[in-house]
Coordinates of C-alpha atoms in Angstrom, one line a residue:
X21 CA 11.6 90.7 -11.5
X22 CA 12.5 93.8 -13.4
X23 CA 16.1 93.1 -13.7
X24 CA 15.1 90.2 -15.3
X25 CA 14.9 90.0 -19.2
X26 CA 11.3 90.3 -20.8
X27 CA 11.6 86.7 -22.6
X28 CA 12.7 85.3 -19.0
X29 CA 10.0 87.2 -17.0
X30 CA 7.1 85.6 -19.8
X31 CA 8.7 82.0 -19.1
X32 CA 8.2 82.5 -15.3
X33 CA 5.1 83.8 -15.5
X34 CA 3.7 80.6 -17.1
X35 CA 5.7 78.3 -15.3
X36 CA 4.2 79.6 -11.8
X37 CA 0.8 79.6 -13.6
X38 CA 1.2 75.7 -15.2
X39 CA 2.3 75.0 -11.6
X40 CA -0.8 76.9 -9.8
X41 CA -3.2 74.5 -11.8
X42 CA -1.0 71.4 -11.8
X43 CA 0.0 71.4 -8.1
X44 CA -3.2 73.0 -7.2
X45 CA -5.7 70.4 -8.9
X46 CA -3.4 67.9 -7.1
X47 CA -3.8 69.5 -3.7
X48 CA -8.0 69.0 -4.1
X49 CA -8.1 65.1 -4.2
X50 CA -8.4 65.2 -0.4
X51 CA -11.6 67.1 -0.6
X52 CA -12.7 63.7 -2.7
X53 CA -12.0 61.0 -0.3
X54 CA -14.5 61.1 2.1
X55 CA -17.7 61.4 -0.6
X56 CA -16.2 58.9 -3.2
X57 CA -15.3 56.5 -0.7
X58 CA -18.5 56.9 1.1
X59 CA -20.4 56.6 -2.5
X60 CA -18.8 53.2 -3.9
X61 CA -18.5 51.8 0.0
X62 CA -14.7 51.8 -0.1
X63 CA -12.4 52.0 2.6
X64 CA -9.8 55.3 3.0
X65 CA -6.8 52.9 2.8
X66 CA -8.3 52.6 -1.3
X67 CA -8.3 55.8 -1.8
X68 CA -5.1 56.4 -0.4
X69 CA -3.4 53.7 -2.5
X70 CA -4.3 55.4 -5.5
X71 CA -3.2 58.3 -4.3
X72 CA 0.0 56.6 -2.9
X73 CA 0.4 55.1 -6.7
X74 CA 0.3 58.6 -8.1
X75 CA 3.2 59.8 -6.0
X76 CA 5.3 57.1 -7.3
X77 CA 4.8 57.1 -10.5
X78 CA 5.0 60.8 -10.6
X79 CA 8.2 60.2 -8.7
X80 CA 9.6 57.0 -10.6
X81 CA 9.1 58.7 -14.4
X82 CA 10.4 62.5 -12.8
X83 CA 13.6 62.0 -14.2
X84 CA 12.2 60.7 -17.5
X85 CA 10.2 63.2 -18.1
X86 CA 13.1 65.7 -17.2
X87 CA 15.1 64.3 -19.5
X88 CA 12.5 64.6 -22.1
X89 CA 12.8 68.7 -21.3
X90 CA 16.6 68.8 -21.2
X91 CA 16.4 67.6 -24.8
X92 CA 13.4 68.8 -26.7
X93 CA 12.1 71.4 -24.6
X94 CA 9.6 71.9 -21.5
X95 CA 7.1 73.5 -23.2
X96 CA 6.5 70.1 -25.7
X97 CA 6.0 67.8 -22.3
X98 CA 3.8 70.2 -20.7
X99 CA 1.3 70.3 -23.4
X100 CA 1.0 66.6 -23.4
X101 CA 0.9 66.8 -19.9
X102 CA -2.1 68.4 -20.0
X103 CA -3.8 66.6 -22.3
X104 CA -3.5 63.5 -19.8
X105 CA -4.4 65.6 -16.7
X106 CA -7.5 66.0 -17.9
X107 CA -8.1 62.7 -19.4
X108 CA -7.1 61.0 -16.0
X109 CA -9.8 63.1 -14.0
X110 CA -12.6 62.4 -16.2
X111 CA -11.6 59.0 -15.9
X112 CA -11.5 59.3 -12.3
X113 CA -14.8 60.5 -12.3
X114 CA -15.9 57.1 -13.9
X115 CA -14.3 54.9 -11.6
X116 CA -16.7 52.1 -9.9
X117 CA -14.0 50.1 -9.1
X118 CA -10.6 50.2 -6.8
X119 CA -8.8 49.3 -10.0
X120 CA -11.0 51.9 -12.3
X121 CA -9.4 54.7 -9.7
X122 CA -5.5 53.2 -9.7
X123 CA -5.4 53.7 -13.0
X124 CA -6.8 56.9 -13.2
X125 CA -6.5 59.0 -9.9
X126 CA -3.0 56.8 -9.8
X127 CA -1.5 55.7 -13.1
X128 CA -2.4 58.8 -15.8
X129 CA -2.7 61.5 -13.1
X130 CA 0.8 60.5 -11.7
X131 CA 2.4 60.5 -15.3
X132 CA 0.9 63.7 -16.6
X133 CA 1.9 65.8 -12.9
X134 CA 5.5 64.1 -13.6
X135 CA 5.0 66.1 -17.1
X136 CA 3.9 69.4 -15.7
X137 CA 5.8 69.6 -12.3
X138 CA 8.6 70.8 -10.4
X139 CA 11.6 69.0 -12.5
X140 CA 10.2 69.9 -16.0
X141 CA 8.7 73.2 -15.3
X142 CA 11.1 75.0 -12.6
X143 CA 14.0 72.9 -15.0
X144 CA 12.7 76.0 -17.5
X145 CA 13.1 78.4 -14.9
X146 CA 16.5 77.6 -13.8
X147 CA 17.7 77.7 -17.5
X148 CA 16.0 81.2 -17.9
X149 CA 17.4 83.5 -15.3
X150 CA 20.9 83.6 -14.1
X151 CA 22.1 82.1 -11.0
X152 CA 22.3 85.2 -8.4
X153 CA 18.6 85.4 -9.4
X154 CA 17.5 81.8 -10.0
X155 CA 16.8 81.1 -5.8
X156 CA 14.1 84.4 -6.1
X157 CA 12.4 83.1 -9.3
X158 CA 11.6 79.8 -8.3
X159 CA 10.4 80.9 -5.0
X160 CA 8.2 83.3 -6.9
X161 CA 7.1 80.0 -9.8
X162 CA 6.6 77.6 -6.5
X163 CA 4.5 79.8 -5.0
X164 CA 2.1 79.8 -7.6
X165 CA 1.4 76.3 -6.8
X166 CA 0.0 77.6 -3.6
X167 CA -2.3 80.5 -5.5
X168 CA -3.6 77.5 -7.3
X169 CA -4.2 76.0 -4.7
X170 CA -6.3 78.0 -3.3
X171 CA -7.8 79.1 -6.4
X172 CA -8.6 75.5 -7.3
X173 CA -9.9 74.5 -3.4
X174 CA -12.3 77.0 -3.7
X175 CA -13.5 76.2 -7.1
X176 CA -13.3 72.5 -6.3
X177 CA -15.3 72.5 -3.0
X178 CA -18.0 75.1 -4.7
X179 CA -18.3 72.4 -7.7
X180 CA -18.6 69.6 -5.3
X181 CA -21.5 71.3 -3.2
X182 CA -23.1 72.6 -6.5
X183 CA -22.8 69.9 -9.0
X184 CA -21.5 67.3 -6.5
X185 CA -18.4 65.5 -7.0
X186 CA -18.8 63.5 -10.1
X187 CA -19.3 66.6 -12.5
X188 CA -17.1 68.3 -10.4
X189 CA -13.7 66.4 -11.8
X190 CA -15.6 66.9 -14.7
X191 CA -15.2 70.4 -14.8
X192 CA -11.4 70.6 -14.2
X193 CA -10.6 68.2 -16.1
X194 CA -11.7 71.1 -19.2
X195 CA -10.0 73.9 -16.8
X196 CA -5.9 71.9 -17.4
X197 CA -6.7 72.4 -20.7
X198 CA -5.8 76.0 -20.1
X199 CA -2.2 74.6 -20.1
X200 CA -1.8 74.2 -23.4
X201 CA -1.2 77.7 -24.2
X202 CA 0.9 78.1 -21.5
X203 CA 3.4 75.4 -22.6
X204 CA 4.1 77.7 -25.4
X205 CA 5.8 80.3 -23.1
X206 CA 7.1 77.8 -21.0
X207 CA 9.1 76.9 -24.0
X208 CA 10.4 80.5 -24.8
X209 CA 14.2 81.7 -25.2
X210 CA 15.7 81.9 -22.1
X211 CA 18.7 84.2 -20.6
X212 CA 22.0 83.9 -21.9
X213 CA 24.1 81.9 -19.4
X214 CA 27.7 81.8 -18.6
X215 CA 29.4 79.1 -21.2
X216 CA 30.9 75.9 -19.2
X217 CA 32.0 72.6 -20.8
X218 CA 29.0 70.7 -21.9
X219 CA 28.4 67.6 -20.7
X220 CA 26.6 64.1 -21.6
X221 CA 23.9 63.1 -20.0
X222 CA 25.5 60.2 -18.6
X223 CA 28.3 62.3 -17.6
X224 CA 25.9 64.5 -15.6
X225 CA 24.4 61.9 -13.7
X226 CA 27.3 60.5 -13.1
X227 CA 28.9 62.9 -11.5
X228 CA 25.9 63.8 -9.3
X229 CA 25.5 60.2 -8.1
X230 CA 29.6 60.4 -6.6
X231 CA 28.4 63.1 -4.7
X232 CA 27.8 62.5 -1.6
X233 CA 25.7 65.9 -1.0
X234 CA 23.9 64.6 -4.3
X235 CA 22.2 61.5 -2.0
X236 CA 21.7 63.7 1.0
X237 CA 19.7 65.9 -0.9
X238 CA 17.8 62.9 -2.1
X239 CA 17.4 61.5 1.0
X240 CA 16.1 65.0 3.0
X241 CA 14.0 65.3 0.3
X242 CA 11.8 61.9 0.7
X243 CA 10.2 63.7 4.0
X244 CA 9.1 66.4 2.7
X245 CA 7.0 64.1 0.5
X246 CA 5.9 62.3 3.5
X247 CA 5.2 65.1 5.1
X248 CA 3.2 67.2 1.8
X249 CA 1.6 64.4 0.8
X250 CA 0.1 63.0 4.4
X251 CA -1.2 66.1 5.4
X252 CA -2.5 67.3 1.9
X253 CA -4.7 64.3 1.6
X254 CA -5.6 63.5 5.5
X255 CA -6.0 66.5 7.4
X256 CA -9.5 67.2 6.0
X257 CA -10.3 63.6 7.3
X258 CA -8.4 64.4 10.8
X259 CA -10.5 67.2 11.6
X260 CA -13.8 65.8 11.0
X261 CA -12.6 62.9 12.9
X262 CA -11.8 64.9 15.6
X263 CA -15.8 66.3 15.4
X264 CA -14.9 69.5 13.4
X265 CA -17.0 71.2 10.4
X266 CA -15.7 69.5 6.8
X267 CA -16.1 72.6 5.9
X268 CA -12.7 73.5 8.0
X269 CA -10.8 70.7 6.0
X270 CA -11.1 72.8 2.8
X271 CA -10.2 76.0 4.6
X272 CA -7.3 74.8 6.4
X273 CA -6.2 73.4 3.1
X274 CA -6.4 76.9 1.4
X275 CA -4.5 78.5 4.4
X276 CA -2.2 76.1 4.0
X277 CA -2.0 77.3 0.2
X278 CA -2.4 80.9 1.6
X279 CA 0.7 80.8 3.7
X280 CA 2.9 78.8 1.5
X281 CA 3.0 82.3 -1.0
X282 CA 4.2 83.8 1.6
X283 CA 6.6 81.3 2.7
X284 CA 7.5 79.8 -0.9
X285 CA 8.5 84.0 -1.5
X286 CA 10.7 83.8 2.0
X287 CA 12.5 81.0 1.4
X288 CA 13.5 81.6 -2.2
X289 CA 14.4 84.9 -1.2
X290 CA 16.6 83.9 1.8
X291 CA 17.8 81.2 -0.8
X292 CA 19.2 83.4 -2.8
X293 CA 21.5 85.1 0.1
X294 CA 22.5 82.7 2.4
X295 CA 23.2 79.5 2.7
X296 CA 20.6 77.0 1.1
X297 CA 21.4 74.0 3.1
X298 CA 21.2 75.5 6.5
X299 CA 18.0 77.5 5.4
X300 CA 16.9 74.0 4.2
X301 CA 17.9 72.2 8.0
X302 CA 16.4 75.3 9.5
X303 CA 13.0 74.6 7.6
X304 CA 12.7 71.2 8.5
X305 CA 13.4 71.9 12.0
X306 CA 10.4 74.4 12.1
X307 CA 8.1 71.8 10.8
X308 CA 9.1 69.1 13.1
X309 CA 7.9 71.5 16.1
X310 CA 4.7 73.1 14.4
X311 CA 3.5 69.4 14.0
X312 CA 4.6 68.4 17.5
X313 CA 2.5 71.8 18.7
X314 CA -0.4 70.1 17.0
X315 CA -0.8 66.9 18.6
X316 CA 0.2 67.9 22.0
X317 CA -2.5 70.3 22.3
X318 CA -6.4 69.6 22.1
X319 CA -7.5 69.8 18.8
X320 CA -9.9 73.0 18.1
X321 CA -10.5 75.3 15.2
X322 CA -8.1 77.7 16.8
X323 CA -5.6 74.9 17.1
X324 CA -6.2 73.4 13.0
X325 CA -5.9 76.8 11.6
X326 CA -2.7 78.2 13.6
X327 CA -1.2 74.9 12.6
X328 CA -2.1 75.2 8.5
X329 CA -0.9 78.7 8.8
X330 CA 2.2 77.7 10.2
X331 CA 2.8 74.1 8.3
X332 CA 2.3 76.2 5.1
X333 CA 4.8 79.0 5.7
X334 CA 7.0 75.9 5.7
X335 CA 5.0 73.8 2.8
X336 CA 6.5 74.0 -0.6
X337 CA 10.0 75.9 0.8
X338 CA 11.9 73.5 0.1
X339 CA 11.3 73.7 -3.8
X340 CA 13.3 76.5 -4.7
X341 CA 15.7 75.7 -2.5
X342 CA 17.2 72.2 -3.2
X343 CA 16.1 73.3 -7.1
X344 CA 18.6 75.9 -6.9
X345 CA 20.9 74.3 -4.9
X346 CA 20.7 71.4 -7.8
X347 CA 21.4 74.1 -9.8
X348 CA 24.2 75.8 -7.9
X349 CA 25.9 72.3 -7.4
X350 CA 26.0 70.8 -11.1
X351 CA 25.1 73.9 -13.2
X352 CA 21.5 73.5 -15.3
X353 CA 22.2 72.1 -18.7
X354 CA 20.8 68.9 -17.3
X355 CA 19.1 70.3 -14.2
X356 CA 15.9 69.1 -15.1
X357 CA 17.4 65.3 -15.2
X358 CA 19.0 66.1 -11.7
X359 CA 16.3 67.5 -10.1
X360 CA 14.0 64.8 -11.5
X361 CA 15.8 62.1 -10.0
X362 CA 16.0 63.8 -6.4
X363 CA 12.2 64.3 -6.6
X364 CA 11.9 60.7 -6.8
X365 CA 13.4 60.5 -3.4
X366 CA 10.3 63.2 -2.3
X367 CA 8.5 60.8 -4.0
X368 CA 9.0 58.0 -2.5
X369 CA 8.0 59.8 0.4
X370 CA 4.9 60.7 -0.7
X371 CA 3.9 57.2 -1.5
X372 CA 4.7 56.1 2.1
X373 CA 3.1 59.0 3.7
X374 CA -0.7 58.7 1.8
X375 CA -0.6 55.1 2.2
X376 CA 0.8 54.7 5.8
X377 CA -1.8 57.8 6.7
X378 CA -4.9 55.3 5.0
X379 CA -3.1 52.1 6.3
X380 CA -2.9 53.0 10.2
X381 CA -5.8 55.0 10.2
X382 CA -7.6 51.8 9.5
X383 CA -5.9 49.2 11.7
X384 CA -5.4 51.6 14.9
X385 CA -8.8 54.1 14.1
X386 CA -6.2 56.8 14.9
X387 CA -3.7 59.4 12.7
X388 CA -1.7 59.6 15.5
X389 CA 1.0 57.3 15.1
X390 CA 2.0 59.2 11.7
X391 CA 2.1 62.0 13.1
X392 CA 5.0 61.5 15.5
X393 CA 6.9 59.8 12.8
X394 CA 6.9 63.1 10.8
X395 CA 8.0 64.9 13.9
X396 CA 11.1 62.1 13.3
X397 CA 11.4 62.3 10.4
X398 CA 11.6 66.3 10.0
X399 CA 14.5 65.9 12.9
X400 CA 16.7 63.4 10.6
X401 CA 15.7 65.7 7.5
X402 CA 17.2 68.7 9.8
X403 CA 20.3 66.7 10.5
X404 CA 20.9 65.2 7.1
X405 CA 21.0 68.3 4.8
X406 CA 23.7 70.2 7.7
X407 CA 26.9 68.7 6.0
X408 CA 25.9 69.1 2.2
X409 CA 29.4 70.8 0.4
X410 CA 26.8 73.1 -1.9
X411 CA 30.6 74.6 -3.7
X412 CA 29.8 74.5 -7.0
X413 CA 32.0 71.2 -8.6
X414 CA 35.3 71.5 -10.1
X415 CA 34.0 71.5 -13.5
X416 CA 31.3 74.9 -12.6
X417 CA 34.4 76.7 -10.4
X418 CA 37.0 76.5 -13.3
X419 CA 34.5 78.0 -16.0
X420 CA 33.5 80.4 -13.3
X421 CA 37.2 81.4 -12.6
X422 CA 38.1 81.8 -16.1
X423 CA 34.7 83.5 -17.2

């Protein structure tokens, strides 16, 4: 970081601290499901929906909202962003109805995280450092995610047990206001960066979408929103169905959050000096087989915290890494477009993974099917991102040639 510009280092700092309460608030709502459920007699496939809802939307208006940032800034959508964060939990907290909770916990929630997530806020990252450093930075802005996470579990489950869990969304929903001042750095002056032909927008998508490494990206991408999203909302729920403490639910969870600094460090670091894509198949593999480890031994809480601690060495790893390799691909001036419309693919992930968990769970009584499709999945993920060509396109190696 201190070969980095003083301007730069201010805009990283509060992107990985707009991340930490964004991504962390978001990384909570499983501590909810079980007493809000249990309060207005719902079932968990409700719940889930909402939650299923969220990741969609989040992922369907991604690229939106990105190109919102590409053109008037990141630090404009953040602040509103906020403002609808904490709207949507308050709201959430006076839901009595399935509907009351789609269009809070789902519709505004989803829209504001779309506002003050990955695509808009490591979109400001990318454009502030330069590209031998970029990998390194937004492994250092993703892992705030995970110190808000477990900054916001802790405060989260303390609210719930002290103020129970009505009041409790009440609460955050006055801590993302603390955003707001944090847009303002977010939107600082970045680095200089090397001068390429500019491009349209249309132009830029464009030529992402004829690349084929574009769509495999994409596609790779969608399970590690199945994978996130499943285990972020139901593991709490799988442990006390397997006749655990809840208290271990929000534990594992913050391990989980714990572990992913660590690993969201690693794998920007290793990012930045080999190859992303085989770091990327490498990462997935390594999930597929801590999750296979998990449900082909008995379930203890020796068992649940070895697997959050290894599950989150591998969590938000893959951040940095396709961001950068977005990045390295297509150049930046529109990464936050680009990288917005891969994230839909995570997305749609996401929304298949909370709502299959919720879905199964109530037909067979039993997370187990879902959790062998992630082992799958993670496999194919493994396989798909091997033959990406991550050389930069003609367009980036002429300007780079002639620079």
């Amino acid at each position: 970081m201190l070969s980095i510009s003083r301007p730069a280092v201010l805009i990283v700092v509060a992107a990985t601290m707009v991340l930490g309460l964004a991504i962390g608030t978001r990384l909570t709502f499983g501590l909810f499901l079980q007493p809000m459920t249990l309060a207005h007699g719902w079932g968990r496939e409700t719940f889930a929906l909402a939650i299923a809802l969220q990741n969609l939307l989040w992922g369907v208006t991604q690229p939106f909202f990105g190109m919102l940032a590409d053109r008037y800034g990141s630090g404009r959508v953040v602040a509103a962003g906020a403002v609808g964060y904490g709207a949507g939990l308050y709201l959430m907290s006076q839901a009595s109805s399935p509907l009351a909770l789609h269009l809070s916990l789902g519709l505004l929630i989803g829209l504001s995280l779309s506002a003050t997530s990955f695509a808009v806020v490591l979109g400001a990252v990318s454009r502030a450092v330069s590209e031998r450093r970029r990998s390194m930075a937004m492994g250092m802005a993703s892992a705030g995610g995970s110190v808000g996470q477990l900054l916001m579990l802790r405060v989260s489950h303390l609210l719930i047990g002290s103020a129970g869990w009505v009041d409790a969304l009440g609460y955050m929903a006055v801590i993302m206001m603390l955003m707001l001042p944090l847009a303002v750095l977010v939107a600082g002056k970045p680095e200089q960066q090397p001068m390429v032909r500019q491009q349209s927008m249309g132009e830029a998508i464009g030529e992402a979408c004829g690349h084929r490494g574009f769509w495999l990206l994409t596609a790779g991408f969608f399970v590690c929103g199945f994978h996130v999203t499943f285990i972020g909302l139901h593991l709490p729920a799988y442990i006390v169905d397997n006749d655990l403490a809840p208290g271990l639910g929000a534990t594992a969870l913050a391990m989980i959050g714990g572990f992913n600094v660590l690993g969201s460090w690693f794998w920007g670091v290793t990012g930045g000096r080999y190859s992303k894509k085989f770091n990327l198949s490498i990462l997935y593999l390594l999930r597929s087989l801590v999750i296979l480890v998990l449900i082909s031994t008995p379930v203890s809480e020796t068992s649940i915290l070895l697997f959050s601690a290894g599950i989150g060495f591998l969590w938000l790893g893959t951040v940095p890494l396709t961001n950068a390799l977005v990045g390295q691909i297509f150049g930046v001036q529109y990464i936050s477009t680009l990288f917005g419309i891969v994230f839909f693919g995570h997305q749609i992930g996401a929304f298949l993974g909370v709502w299959l968990g919720g879905y199964i769970f109530d037909i067979a009584g039993s997370y187990d099917p879902v959790w062998y499709i992630s082992v799958i999945l993670g496999l194919a993920a493994a396989l798909l991102h091997w033959p990406i060509n991550e050389q930069p396109v003609p367009r980036l190696a002429a300007a780079r040639e002639t620079a």
